[in-house]
PDB file of C-alpha atoms in Angstrom:
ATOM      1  CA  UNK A   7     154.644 137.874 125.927  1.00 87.00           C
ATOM      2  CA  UNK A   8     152.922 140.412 124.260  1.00 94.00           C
ATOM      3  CA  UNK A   9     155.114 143.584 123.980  1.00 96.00           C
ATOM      4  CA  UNK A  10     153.879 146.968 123.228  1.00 97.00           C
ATOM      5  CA  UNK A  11     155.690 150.075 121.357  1.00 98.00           C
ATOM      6  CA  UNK A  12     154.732 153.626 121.853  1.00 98.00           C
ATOM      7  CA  UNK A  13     155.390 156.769 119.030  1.00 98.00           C
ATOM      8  CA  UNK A  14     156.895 159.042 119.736  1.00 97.00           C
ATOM      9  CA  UNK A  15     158.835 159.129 122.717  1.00 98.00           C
ATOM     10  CA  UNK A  16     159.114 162.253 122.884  1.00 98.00           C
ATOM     11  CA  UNK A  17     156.608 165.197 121.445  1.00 97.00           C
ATOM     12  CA  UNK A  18     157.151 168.440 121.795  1.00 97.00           C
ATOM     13  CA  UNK A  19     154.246 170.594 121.443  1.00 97.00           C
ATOM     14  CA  UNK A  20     151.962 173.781 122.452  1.00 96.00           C
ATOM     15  CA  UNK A  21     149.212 174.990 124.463  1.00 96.00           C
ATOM     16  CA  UNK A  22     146.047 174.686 122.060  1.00 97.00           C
ATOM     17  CA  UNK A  23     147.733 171.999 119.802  1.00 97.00           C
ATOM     18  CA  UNK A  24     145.868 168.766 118.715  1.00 98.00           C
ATOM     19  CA  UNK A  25     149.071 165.810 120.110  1.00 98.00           C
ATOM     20  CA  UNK A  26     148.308 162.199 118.671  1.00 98.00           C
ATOM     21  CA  UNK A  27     150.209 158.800 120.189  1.00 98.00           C
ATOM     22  CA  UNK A  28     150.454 155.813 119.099  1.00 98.00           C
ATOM     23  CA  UNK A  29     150.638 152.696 120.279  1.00 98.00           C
ATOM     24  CA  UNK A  30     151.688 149.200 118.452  1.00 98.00           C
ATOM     25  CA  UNK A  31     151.387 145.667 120.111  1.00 97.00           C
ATOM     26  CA  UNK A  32     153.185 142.976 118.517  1.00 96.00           C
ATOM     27  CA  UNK A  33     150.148 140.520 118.554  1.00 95.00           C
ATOM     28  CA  UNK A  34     146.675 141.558 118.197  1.00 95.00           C
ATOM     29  CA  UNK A  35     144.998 142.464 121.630  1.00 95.00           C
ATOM     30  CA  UNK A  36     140.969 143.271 119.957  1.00 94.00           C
ATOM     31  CA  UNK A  37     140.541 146.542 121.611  1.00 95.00           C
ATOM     32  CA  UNK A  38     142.031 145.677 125.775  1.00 96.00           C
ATOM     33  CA  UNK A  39     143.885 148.803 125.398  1.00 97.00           C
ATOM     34  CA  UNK A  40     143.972 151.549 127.866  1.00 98.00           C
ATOM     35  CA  UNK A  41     145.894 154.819 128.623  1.00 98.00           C
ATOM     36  CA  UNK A  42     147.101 156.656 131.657  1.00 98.00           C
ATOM     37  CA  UNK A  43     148.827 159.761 132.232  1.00 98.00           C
ATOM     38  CA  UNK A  44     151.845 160.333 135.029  1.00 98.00           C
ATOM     39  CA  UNK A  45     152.819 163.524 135.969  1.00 98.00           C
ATOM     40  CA  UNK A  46     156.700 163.637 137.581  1.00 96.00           C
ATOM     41  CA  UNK A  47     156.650 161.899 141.730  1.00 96.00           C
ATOM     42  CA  UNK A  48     152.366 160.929 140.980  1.00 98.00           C
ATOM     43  CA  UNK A  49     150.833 157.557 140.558  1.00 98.00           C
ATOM     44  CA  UNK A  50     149.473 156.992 136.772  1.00 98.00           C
ATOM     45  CA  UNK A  51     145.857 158.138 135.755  1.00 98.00           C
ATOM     46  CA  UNK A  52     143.692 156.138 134.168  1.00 98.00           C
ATOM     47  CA  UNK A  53     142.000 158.256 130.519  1.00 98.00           C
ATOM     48  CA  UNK A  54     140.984 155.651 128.566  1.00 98.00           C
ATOM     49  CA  UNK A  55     140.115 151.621 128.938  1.00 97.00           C
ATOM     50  CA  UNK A  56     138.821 149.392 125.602  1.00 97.00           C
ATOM     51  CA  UNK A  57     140.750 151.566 123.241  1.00 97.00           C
ATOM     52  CA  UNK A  58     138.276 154.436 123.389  1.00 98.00           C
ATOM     53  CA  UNK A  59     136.109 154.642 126.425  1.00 97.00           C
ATOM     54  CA  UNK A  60     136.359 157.838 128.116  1.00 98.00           C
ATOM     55  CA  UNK A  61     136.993 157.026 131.806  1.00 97.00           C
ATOM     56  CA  UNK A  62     134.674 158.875 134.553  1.00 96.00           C
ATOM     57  CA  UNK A  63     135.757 162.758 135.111  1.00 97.00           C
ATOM     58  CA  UNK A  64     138.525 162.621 132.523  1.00 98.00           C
ATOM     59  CA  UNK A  65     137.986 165.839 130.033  1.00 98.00           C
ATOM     60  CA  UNK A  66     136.557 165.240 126.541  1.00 98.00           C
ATOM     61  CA  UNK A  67     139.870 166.813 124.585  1.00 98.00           C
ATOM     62  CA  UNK A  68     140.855 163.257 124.927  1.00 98.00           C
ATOM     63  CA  UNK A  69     140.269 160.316 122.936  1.00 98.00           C
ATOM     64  CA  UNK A  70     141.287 156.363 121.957  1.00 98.00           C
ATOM     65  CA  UNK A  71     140.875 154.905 118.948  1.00 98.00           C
ATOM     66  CA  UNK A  72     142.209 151.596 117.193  1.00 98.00           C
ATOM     67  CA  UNK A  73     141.470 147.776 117.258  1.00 97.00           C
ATOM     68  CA  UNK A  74     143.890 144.740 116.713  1.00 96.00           C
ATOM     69  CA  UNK A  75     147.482 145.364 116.810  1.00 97.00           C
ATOM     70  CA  UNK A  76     147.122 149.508 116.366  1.00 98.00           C
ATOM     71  CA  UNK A  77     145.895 152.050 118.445  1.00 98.00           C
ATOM     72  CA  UNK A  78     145.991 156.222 118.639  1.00 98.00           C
ATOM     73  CA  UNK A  79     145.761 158.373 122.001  1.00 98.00           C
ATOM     74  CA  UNK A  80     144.894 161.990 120.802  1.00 98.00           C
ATOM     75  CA  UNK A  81     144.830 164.685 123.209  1.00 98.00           C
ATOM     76  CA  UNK A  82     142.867 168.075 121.687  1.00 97.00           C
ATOM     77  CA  UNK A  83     143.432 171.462 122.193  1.00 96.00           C
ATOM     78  CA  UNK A  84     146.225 170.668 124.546  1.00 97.00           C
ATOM     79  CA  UNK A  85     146.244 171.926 127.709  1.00 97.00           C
ATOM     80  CA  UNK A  86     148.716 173.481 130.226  1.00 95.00           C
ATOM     81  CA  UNK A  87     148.154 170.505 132.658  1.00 96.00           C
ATOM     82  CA  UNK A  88     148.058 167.602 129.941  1.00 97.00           C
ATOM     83  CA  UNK A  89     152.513 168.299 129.500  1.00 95.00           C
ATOM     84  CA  UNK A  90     153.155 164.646 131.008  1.00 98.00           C
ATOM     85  CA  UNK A  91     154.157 161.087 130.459  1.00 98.00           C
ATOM     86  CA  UNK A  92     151.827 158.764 128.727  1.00 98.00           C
ATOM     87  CA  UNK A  93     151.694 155.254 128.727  1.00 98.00           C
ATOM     88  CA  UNK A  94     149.824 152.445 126.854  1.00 98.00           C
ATOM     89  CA  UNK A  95     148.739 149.198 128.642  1.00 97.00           C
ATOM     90  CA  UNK A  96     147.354 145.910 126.899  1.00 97.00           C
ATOM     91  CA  UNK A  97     145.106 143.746 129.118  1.00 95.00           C
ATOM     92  CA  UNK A  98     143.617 140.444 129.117  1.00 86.00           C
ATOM     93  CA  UNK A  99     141.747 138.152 132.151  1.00 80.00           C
ATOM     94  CA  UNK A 100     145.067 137.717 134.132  1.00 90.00           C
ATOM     95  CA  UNK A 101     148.331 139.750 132.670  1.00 92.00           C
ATOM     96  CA  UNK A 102     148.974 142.912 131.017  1.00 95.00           C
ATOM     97  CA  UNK A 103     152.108 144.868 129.890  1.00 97.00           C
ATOM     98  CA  UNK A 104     153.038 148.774 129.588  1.00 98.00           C
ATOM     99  CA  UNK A 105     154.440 150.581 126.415  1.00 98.00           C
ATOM    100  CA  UNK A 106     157.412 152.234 127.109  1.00 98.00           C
ATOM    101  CA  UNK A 107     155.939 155.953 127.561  1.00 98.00           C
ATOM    102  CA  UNK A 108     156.200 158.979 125.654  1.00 98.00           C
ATOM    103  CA  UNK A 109     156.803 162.495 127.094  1.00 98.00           C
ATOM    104  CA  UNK A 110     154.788 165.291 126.180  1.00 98.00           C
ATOM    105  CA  UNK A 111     156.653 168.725 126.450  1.00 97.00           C
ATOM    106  CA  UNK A 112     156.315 172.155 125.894  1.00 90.00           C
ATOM    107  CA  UNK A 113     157.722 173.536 123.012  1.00 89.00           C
TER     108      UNK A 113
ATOM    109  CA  UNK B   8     136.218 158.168 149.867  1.00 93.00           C
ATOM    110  CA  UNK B   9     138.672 155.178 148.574  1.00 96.00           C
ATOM    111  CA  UNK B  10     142.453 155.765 149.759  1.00 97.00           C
ATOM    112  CA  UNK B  11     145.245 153.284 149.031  1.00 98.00           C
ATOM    113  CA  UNK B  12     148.476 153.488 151.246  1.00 98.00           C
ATOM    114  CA  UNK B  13     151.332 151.245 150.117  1.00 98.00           C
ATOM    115  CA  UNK B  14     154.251 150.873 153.659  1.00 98.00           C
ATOM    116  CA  UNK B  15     157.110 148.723 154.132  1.00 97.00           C
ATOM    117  CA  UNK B  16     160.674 149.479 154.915  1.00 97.00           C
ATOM    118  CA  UNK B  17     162.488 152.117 152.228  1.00 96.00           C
ATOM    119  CA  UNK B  18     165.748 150.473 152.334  1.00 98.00           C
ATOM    120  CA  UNK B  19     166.324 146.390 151.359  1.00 98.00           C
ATOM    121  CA  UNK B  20     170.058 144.785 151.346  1.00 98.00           C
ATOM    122  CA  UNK B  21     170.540 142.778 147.996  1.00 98.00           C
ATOM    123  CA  UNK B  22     169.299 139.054 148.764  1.00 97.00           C
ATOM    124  CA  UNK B  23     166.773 139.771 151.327  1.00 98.00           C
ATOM    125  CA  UNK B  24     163.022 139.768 151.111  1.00 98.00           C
ATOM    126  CA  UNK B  25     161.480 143.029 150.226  1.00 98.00           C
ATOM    127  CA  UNK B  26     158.152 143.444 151.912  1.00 98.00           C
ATOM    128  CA  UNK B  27     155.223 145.944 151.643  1.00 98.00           C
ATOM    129  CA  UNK B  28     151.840 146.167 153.094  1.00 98.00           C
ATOM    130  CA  UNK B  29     148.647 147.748 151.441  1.00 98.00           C
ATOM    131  CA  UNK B  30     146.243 149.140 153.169  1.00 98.00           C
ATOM    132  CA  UNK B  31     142.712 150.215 152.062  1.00 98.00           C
ATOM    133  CA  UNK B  32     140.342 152.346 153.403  1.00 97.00           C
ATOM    134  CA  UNK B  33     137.105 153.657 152.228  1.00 95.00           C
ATOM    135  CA  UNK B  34     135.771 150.612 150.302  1.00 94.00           C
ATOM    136  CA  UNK B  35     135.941 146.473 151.510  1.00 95.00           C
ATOM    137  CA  UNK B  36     138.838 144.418 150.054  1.00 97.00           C
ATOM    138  CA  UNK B  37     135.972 142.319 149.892  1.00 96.00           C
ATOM    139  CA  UNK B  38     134.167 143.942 147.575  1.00 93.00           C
ATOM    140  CA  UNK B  39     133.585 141.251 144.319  1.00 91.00           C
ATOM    141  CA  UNK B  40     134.082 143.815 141.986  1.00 94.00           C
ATOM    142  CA  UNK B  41     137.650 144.235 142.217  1.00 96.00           C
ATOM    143  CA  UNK B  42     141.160 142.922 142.432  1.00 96.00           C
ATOM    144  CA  UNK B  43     144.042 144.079 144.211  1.00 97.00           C
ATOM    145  CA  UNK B  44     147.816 144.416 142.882  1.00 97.00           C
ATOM    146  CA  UNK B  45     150.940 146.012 142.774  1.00 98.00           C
ATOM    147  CA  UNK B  46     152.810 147.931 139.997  1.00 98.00           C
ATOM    148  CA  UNK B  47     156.217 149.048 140.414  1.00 98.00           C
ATOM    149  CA  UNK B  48     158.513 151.476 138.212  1.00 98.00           C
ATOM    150  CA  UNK B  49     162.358 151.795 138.483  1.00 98.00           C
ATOM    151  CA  UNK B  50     163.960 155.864 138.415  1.00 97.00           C
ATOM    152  CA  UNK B  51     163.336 157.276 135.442  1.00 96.00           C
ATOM    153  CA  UNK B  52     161.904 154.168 133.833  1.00 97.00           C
ATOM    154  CA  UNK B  53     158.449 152.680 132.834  1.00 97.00           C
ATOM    155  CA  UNK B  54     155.535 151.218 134.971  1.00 98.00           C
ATOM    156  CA  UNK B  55     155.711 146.995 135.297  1.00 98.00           C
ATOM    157  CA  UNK B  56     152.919 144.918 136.852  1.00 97.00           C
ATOM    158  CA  UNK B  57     153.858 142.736 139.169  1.00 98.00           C
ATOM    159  CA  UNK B  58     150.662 140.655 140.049  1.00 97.00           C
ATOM    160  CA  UNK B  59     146.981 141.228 141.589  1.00 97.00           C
ATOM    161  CA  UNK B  60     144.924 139.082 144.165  1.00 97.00           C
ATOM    162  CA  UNK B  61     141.228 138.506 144.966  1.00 96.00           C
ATOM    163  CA  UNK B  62     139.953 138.711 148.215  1.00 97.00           C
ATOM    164  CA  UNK B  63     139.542 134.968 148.266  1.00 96.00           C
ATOM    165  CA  UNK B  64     143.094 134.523 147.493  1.00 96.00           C
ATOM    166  CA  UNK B  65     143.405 134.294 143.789  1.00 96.00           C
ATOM    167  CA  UNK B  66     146.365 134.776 142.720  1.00 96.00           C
ATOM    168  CA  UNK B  67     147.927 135.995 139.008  1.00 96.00           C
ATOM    169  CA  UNK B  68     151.908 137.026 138.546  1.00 97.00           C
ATOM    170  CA  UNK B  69     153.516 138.713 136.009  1.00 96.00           C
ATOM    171  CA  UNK B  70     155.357 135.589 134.590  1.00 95.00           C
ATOM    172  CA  UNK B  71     158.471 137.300 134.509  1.00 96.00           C
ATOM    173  CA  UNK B  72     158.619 137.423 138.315  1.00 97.00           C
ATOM    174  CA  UNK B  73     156.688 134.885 139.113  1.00 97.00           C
ATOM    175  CA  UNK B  74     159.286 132.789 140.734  1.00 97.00           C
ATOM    176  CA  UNK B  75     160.234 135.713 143.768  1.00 98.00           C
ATOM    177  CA  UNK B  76     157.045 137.108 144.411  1.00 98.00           C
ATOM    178  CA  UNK B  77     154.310 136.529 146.674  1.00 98.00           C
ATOM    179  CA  UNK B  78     151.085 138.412 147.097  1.00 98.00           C
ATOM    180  CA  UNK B  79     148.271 137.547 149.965  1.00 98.00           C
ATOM    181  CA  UNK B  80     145.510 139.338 151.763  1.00 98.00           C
ATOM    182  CA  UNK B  81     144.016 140.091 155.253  1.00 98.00           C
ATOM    183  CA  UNK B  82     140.435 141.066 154.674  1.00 97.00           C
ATOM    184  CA  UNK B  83     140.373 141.218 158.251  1.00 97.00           C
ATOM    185  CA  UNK B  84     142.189 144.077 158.319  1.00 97.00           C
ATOM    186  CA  UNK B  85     141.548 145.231 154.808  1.00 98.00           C
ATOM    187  CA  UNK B  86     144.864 144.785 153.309  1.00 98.00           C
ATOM    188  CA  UNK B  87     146.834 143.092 150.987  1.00 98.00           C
ATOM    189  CA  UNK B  88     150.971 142.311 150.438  1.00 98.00           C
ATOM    190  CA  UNK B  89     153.831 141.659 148.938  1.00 98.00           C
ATOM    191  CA  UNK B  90     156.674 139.982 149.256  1.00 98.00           C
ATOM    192  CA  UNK B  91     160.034 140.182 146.732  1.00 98.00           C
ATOM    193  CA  UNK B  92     162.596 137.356 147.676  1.00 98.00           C
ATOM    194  CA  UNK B  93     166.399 137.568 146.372  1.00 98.00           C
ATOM    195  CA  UNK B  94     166.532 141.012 145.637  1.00 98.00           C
ATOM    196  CA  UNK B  95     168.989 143.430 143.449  1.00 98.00           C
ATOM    197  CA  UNK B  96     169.641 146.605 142.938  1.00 98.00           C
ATOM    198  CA  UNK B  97     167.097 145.760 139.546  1.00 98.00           C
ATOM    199  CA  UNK B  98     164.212 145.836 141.933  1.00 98.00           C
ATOM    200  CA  UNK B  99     164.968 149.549 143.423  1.00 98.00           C
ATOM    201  CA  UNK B 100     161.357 151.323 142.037  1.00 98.00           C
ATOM    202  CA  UNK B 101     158.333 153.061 143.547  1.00 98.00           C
ATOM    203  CA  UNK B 102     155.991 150.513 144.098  1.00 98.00           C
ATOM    204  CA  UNK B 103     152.199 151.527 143.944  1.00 98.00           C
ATOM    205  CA  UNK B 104     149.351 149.540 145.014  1.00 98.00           C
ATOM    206  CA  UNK B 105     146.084 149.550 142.782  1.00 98.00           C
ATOM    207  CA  UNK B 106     142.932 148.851 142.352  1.00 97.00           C
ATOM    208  CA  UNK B 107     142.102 146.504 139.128  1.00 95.00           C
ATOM    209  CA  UNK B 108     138.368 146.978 138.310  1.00 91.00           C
ATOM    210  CA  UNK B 109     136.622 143.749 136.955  1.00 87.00           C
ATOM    211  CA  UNK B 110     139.533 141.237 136.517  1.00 90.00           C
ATOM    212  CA  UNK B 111     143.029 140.592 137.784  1.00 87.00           C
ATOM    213  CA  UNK B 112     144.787 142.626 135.157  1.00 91.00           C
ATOM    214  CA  UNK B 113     142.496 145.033 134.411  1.00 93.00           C
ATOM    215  CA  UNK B 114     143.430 148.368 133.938  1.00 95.00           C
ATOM    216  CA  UNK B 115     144.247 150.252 137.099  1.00 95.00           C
ATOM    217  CA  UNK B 116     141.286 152.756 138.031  1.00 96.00           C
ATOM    218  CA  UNK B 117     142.597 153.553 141.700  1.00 97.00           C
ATOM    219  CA  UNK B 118     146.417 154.266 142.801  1.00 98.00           C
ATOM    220  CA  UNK B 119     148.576 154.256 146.014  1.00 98.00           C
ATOM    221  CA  UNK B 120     150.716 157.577 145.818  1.00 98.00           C
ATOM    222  CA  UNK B 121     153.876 154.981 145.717  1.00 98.00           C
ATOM    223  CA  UNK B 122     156.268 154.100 147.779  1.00 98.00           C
ATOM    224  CA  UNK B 123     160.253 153.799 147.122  1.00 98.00           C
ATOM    225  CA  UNK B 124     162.200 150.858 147.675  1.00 98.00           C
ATOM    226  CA  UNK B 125     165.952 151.032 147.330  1.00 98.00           C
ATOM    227  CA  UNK B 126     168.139 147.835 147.193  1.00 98.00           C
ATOM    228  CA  UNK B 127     171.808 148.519 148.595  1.00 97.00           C
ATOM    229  CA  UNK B 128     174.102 147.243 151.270  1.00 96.00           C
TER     230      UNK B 128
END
């Protein structure tokens, strides 16, 4: 199984800040990465899919980057509604697995 | 305008079968585009896939669950199921049914709001 680790998992941060995550898989997964965002009691978002495509309607202050086994979720000038739970998620043709999360907080 | 609505009883006794329906509205379950599955996530933990279906019938599982769950589909009435055998108080989570856009575990472009499921006697 292909297991994924997320850095931090916690960041504590402010309104304006530039916030970068990353995400390690312990094999190499190309670029079938993709990123959501969970605010507390709401279903996951999906922000990013293939490491750094912009899903529809999600704001430009966010971004992917990374191939292989390494990969980077930054969030720019950082918003009052972006404090939330992130996740990672590697993907193939018929199973994928979550990171573990990491919590972004005001500081 | 697409709405998924996960329901199913809120409270399972350890070794029954924990059951939820999904139902879709605003799109076809038949639409070739798209596969169907469930995600669940324990209090306070992370988000696990369970497994997704096609509306033919395809099936794919999350290996590490393979051997207690079961996922099928009525496109007649535009929904799609599952079914946990032998539960424990490991499997109390929200569930959430998805959309998977392209292939069976694809990311997730389309979520239920989540429904919990609490394993007790």
């Amino acid at each position: 199984d292909i297991q994924m680790t997320q850095s931090p998992s916690t960041l504590s941060a402010s309104v304006g800040d530039r916030v970068t995550i990353t995400c390690r898989a312990s094999q190499s997964i190309n670029n079938w990465l993709a990123w959501y965002q969970q605010k507390s009691g709401k279903a996951p978002k999906l922000l990013i899919y293939k490491a750094s495509s912009l899903e529809s309607g999600v704001p430009s202050r966010f971004s992917g980057s990374g191939s292989g086994t390494e990969f980077t979720l930054t969030i720019t000038n950082l918003q009052p509604d972006d404090f939330a739970t992130y996740y990672c998620q590697q993907y193939n043709s018929e199973s994928q697995t979550f990171g573990q999360g990491t919590k972004v907080e005001i500081k | 305008q697409l709405q998924l609505q996960e329901s199913g009883p809120g409270l399972v006794k350890p070794s029954e079968t924990l059951s939820l329906i999904c139902t879709v509205s605003g799109d076809s379950i038949r639409n070739n585009s798209y596969y169907w599955g469930w995600i669940r996530q324990p209090p306070g933990k992370g988000l696990e896939w369970i497994g997704s279906i096609y509306y033919t019938g395809s099936t794919y599982y999350n290996a590490s669950l393979k051997s207690r769950v079961t996922i099928s589909v009525d496109t007649s009435r535009n929904q799609f199921s599952l079914k946990v055998s032998s539960v424990t108080a490991a499997d109390t989570a929200v569930y959430y049914c998805a959309r998977h856009r392209g292939t069976a575990a694809a990311p997730e472009d389309f979520w239920g709001l989540g429904t919990l499921v609490t394993v007790s006697s």
